[in-house]
Coordinates of C-alpha atoms in Angstrom, one line a residue:
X1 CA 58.3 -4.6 -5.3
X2 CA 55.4 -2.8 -6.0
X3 CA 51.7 -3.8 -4.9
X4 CA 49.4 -4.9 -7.2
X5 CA 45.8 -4.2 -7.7
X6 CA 43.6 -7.1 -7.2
X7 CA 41.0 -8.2 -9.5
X8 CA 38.4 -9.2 -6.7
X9 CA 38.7 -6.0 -5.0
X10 CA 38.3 -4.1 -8.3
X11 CA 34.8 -5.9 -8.9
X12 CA 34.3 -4.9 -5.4
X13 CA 34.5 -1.0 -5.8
X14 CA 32.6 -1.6 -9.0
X15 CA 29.2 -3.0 -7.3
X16 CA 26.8 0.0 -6.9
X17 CA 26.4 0.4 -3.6
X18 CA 26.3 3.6 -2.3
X19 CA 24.4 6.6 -2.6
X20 CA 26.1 7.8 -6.1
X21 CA 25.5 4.7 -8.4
X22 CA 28.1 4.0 -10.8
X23 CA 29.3 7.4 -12.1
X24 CA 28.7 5.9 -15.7
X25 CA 30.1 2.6 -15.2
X26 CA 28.1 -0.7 -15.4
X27 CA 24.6 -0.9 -13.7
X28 CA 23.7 -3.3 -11.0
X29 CA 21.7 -5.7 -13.3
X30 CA 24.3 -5.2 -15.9
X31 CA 26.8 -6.5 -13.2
X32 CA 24.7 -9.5 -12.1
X33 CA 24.5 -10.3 -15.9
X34 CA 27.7 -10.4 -17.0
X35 CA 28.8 -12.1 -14.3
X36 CA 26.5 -15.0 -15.0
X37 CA 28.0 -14.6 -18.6
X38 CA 31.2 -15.0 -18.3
X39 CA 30.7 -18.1 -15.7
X40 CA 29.3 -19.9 -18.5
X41 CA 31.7 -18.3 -21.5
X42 CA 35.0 -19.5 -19.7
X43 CA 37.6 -17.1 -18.2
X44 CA 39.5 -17.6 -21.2
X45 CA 37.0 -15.7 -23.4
X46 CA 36.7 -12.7 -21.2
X47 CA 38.6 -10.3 -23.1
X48 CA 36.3 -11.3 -26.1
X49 CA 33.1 -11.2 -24.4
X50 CA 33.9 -7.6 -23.0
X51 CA 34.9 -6.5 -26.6
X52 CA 31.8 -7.6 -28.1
X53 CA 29.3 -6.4 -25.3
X54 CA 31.2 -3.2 -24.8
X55 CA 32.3 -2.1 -28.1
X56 CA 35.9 -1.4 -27.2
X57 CA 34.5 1.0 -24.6
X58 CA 37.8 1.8 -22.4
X59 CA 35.3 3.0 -19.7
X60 CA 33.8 -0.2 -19.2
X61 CA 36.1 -2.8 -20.6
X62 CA 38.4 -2.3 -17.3
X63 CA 35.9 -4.6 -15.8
X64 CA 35.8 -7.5 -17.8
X65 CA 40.2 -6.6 -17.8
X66 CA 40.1 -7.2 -14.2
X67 CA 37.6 -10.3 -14.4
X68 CA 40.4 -11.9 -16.6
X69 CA 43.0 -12.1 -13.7
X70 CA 40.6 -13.8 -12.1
X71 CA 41.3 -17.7 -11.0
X72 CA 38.2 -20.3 -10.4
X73 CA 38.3 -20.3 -6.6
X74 CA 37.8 -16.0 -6.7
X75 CA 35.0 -16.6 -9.2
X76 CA 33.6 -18.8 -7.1
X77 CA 33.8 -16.2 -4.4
X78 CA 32.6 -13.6 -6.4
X79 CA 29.7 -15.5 -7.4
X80 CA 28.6 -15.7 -4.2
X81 CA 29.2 -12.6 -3.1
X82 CA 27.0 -11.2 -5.9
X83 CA 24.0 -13.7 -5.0
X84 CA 23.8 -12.3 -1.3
X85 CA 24.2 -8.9 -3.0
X86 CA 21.5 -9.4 -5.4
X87 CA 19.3 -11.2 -1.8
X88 CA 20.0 -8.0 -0.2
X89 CA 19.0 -5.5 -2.4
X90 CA 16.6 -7.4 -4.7
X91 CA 13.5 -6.1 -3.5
X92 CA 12.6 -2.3 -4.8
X93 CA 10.1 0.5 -4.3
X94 CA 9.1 2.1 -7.5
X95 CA 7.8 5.1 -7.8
X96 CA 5.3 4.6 -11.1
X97 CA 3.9 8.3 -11.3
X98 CA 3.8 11.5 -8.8
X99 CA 2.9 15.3 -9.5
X100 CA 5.2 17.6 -9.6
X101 CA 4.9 19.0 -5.8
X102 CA 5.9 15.4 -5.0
X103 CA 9.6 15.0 -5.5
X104 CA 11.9 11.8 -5.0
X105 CA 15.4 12.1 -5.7
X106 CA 17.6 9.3 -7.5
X107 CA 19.6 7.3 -5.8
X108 CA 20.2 4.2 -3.7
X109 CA 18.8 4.8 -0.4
X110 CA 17.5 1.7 0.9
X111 CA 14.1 1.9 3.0
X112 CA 13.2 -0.6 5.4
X113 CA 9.6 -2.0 4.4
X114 CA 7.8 -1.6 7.8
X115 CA 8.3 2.0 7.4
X116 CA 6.9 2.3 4.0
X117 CA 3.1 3.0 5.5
X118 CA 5.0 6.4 6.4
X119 CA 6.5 7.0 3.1
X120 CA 3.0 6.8 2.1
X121 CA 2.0 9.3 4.8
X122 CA 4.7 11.6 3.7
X123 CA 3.4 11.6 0.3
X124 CA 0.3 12.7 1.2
X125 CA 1.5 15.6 3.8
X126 CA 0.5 13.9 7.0
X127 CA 2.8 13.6 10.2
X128 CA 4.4 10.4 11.3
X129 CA 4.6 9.3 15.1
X130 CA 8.6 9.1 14.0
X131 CA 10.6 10.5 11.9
X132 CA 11.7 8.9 8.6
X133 CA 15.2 10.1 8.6
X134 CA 15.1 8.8 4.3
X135 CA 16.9 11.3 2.0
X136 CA 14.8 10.1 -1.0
X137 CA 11.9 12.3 -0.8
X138 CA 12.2 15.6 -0.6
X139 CA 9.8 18.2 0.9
X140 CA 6.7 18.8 -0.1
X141 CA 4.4 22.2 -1.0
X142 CA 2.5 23.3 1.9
X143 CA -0.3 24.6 -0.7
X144 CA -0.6 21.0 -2.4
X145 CA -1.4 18.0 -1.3
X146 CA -2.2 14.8 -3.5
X147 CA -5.4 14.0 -4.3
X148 CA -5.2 10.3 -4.1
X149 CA -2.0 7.3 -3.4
X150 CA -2.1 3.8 -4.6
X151 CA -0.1 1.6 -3.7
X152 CA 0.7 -1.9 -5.4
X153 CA 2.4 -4.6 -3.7
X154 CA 3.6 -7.8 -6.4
X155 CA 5.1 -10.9 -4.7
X156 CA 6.9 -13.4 -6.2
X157 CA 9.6 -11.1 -8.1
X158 CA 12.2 -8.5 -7.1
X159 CA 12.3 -6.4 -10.4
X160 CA 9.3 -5.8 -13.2
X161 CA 10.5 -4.9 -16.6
X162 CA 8.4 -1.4 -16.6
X163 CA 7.6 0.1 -20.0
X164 CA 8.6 3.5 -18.1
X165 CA 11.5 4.1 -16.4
X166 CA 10.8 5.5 -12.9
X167 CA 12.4 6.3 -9.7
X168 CA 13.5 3.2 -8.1
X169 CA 15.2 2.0 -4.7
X170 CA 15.8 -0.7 -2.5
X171 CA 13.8 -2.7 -0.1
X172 CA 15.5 -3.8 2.5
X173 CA 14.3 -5.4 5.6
X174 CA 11.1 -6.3 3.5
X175 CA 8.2 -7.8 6.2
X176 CA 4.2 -7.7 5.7
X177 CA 2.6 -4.3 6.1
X178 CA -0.7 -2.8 6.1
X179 CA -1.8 0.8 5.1
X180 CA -4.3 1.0 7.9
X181 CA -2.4 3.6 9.8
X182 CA -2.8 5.7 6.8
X183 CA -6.3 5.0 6.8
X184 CA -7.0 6.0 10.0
X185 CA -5.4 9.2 9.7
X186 CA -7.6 10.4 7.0
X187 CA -10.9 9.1 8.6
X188 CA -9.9 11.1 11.5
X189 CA -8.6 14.4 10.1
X190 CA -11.5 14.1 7.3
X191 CA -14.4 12.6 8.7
X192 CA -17.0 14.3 7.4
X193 CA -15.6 14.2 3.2
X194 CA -15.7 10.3 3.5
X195 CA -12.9 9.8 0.9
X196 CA -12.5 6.4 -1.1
X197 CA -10.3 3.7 0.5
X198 CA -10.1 0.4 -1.0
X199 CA -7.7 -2.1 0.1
X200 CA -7.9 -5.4 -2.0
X201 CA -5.9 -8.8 -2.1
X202 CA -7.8 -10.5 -4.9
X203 CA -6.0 -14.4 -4.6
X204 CA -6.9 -13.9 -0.6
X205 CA -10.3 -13.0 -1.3
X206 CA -9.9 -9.5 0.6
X207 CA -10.9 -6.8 0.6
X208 CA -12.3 -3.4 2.9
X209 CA -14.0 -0.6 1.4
X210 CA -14.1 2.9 3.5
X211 CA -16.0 5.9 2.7
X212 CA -17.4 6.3 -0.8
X213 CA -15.5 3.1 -2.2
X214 CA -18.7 1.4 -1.1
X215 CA -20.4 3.6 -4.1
X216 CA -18.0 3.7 -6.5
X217 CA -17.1 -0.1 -6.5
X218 CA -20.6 -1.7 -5.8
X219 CA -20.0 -3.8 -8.8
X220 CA -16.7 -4.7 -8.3
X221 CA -15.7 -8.3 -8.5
X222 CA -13.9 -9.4 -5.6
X223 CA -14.1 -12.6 -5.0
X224 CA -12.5 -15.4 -7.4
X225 CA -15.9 -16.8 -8.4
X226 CA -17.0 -13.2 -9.2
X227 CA -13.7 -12.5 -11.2
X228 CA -13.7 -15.7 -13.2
X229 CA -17.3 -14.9 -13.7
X230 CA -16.0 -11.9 -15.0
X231 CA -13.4 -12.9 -16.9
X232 CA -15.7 -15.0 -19.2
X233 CA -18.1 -11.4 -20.2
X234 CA -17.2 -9.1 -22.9
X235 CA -14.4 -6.6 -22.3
X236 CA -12.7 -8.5 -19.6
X237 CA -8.5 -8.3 -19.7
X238 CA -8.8 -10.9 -22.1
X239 CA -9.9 -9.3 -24.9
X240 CA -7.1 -6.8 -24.5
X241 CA -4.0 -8.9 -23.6
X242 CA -1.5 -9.1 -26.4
X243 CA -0.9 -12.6 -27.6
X244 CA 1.0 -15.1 -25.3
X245 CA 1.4 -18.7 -24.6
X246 CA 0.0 -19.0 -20.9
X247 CA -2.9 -21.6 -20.4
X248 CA -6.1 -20.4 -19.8
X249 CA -7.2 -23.4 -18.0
X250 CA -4.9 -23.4 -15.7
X251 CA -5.6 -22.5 -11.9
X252 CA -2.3 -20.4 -11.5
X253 CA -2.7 -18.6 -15.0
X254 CA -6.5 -18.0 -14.2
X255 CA -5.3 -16.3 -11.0
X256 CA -3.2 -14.2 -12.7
X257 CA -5.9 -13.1 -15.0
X258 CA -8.4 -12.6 -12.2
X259 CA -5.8 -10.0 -11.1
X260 CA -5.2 -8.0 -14.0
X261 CA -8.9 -7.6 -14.7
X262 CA -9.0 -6.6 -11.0
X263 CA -6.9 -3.6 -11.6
X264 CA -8.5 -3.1 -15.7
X265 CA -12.3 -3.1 -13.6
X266 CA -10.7 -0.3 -10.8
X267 CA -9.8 2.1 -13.9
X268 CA -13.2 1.4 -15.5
X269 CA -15.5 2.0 -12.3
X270 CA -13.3 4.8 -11.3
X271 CA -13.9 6.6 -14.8
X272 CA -17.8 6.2 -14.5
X273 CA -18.0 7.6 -11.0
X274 CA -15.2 10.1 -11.4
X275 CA -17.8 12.7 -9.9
X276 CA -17.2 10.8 -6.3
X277 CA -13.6 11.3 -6.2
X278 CA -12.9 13.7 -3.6
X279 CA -11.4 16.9 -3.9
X280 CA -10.1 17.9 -0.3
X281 CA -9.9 14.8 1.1
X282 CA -6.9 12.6 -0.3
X283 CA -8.7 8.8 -1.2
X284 CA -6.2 5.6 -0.5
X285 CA -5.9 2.6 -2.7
X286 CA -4.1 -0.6 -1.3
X287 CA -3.5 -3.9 -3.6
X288 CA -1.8 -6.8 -3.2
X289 CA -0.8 -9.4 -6.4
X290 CA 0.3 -12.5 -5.3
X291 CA 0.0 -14.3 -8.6
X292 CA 3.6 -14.5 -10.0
X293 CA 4.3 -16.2 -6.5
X294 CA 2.0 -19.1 -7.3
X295 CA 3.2 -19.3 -11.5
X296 CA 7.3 -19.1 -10.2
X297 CA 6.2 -22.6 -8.0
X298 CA 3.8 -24.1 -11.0
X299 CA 6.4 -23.6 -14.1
X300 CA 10.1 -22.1 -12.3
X301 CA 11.4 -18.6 -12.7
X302 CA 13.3 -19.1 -15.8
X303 CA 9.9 -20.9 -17.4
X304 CA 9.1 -18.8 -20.7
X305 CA 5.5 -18.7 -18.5
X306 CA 6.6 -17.2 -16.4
X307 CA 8.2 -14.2 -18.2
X308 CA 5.4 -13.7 -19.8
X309 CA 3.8 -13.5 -17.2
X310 CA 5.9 -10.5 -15.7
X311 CA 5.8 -8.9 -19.3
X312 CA 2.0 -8.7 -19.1
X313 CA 2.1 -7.4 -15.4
X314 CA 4.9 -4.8 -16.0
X315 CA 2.3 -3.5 -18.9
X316 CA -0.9 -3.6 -17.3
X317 CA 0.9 -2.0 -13.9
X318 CA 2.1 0.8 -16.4
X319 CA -1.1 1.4 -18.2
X320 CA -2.8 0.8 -14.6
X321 CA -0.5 4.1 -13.0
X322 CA -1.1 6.7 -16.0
X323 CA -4.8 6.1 -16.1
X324 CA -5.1 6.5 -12.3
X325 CA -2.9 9.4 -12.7
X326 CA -5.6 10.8 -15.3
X327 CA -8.6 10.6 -13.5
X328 CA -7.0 12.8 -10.0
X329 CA -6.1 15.3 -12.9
X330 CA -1.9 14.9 -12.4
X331 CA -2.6 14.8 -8.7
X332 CA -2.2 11.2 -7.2
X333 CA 1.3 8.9 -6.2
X334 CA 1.1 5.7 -7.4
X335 CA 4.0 3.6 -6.2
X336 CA 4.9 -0.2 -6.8
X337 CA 6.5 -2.5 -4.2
X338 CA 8.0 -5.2 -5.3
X339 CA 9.1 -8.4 -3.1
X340 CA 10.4 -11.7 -4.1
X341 CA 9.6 -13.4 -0.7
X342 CA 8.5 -11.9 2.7
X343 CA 10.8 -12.3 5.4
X344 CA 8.5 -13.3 8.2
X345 CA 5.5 -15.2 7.5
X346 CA 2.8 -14.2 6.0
X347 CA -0.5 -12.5 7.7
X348 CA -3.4 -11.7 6.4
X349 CA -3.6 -8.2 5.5
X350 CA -7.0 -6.9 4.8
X351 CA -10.4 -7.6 6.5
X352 CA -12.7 -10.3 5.1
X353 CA -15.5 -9.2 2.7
X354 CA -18.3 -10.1 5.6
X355 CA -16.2 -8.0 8.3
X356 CA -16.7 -5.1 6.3
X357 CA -21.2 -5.4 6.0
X358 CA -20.9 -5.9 9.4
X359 CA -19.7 -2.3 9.7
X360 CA -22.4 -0.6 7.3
X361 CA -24.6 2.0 8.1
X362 CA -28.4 0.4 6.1
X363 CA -29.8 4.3 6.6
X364 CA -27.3 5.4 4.0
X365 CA -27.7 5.9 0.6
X366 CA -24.0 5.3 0.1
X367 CA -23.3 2.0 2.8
X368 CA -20.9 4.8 4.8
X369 CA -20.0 4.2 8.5
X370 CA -21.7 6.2 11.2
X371 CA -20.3 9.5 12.1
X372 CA -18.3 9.4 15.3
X373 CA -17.7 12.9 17.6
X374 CA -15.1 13.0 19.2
X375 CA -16.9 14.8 22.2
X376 CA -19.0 11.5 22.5
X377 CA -17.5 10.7 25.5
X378 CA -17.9 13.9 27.2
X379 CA -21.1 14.1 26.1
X380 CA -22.0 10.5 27.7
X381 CA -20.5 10.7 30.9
X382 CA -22.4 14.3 31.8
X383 CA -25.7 12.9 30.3
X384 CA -25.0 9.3 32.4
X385 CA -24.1 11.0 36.0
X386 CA -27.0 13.6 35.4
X387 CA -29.1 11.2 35.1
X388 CA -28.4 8.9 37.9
X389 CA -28.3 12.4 40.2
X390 CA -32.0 12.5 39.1
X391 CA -32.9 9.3 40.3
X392 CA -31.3 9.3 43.3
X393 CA -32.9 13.0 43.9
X394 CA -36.4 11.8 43.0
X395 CA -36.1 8.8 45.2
X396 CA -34.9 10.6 48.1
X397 CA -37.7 13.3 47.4
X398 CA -40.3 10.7 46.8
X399 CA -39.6 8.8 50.4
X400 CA -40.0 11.8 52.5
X401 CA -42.9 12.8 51.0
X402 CA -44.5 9.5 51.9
X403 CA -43.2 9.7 55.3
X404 CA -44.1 13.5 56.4
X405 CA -45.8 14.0 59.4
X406 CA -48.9 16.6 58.2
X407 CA -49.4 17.9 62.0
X408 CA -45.9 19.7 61.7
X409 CA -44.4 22.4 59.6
X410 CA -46.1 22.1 56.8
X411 CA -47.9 25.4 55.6
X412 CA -50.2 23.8 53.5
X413 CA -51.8 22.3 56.4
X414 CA -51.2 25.2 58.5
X415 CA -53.4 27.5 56.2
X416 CA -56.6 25.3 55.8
X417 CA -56.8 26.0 59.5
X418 CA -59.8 28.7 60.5
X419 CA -58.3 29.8 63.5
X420 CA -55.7 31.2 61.7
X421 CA -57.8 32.3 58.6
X422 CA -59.6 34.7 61.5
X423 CA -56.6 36.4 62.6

């Protein structure tokens, strides 16, 4: 008797995967989708759902053809099989713009989020203590470097509905991270260019400011007093948003705003002080929206709210990319990371607002931090032991000078003598 093909596994061998996607079948989304779909149309009404979504499409109607031999309990299966697929590979990295010396490849490759700060890295043509051993980027021009990399981080949702379509992959593994090792490698191989570095959380009230960031975003808004403040002035996001439903008044909705006029003011202060952004020295943005976390608790995710609310942040995360790209002249990375929920508990990311006046330099005109040599402490030690060889010389010096005996060999005593004067 000959073996027959199972259903389940079919679905299976369907689900994308691996490194090569579908090869023109269904996409993930589209899986997840119709899956859902045809739980609440009935197995009965499979074959019809598949011809009206499909079009008679013999490519693709061989999956809802082997959803139909399906009984309850495998549904049941595969519906859970597809909500730990969809846990597993919800998150994604998204890469919004990059120039043309900056190459990802499509696929599926999965990167672990601790090792994203390196991705970043990469981007920018610096080493990493370890390798990355991630096909997705390839490598780089030796004669180009990007001028700039921002990075966006959105909780609260695994997938934005981007006007654009760009090069996407998984998240997996996706824990709290900071871009300060990135930071630190270009105040230490640049030190002297003091590049702009701005790393913001605007619900958390964060936010540090390296090099010429201090200049260019004197007048930024960063706390939420400042942004509501801010909100309520002419040209705020506001005035620009298309029409929706979301309640001004309330506290989630207003945090939302305060964010997207967060990243609308960063385009706006960047454009008047375009003059400031480096051009050797690469400058390093870092911001964290935690909004759509706080609106998915308030109204649920499938709240019409909420939707709207990831509408208006997929567009203004869009708009925000292209104009940054515009200003570095085709030369920046701006990439998107988006995470539905951390897996470790949350830590703050970025240092407090008074943290970072503590660290000013008052003598300059642009608030930048003291040079630092990195000789200082070769320098300090040779000026420290020369110094206490000094003291201990002059003391020594000093105390047998007090205690000479003048009637001895000295031959200034000697020589006031006549006697000898005579001979």
């Amino acid at each position: 008797m000959p073996r027959t093909r199972s259903p389940v596994a079919d679905l299976v061998k369907a689900l994308p995967c691996g490194v090569e996607g579908w090869k023109g079948k269904l996409s993930r989304d589209s899986f997840l989708y119709h899956l859902s779909a045809i739980g609440k149309a009935g197995l009965g009404n499979i074959q019809r759902y598949g011809s009206a979504v499909t079009g008679n499409d013999k490519r693709k109607m061989g999956f809802f053809r082997a959803v139909a031999g399906v009984n309850r309990f495998q549904m049941a299966m595969l519906a859970i099989f597809a909500v730990l697929t969809a846990g597993a590979f919800g998150d994604s990295f998204t890469v919004l713009r990059a120039p043309g010396y900056v190459t990802f490849k499509e696929g599926q490759w999965p990167i672990s989020g601790e090792r994203i700060p390196d991705l970043v890295a990469l981007t920018l043509g610096f080493s990493v203590k370890e390798d990355l051993a991630w096909p997705g980027l390839r490598v780089g021009s030796l004669f180009h470097r990007p001028r700039a990399s921002a990075l966006v981080v959105v909780r609260g949702v695994d997938q934005l509905p981007l006007p654009k379509s760009g090069t996407s992959y998984p998240v997996e593994n996706a824990v709290p991270f900071t871009l300060d090792s990135v930071a630190n490698t270009i105040h230490s191989l640049f030190p002297e260019d003091y590049p702009i570095i701005l790393q913001l959380a605007p619900t958390e009230e964060g936010v540090y400011m390296g090099g010429k960031a201090n200049a260019v975003f004197e007048e930024l808004p960063v706390t939420l007093r400042q942004i509501r403040g801010r909100l309520s002035q002419n040209n705020s996001v506001l005035d620009v948003l298309p029409p929706n439903s979301l309640n001004r008044n309330s506290e989630v909705v207003q945090l939302f705003f305060s964010e997207l006029q967060v990243l609308q003011d960063i385009i706006a202060l960047l454009s008047q002080h375009k003059h400031l952004t480096s051009e050797h020295s690469p400058d390093l943005y870092s911001l964290e929206l935690s909004s759509l976390e706080a609106m998915e608790k308030s109204y649920g995710q499938d709240s019409m709210q909420f939707k709207e609310a990831t509408q208006i942040l997929a567009s203004m995360l869009q708009k925000f990319a292209d104009d940054m790209f515009s200003i570095y002249n085709s030369s920046a990375v701006v990439e998107l990371v988006t995470v539905k929920k951390f897996d470790t508990p949350l830590v703050r990311k970025v240092r407090s607002i008074l943290e970072s006046k503590q660290i000013s330099n008052p003598g300059s005109a642009y608030n930048l931090a003291y040079k630092y040599n990195f000789n200082y402490a070769v320098v300090f030690n040779i000026i420290l032991w020369m110094m206490i060889v000094l003291v201990l010389a002059v003391i020594v010096i000093s105390y047998n000078l007090w205690n000479m005996d003048p009637g001895y060999d000295s031959i200034i005593y000697r020589m006031t003598n006549q006697k000898i004067r005579v001979d």
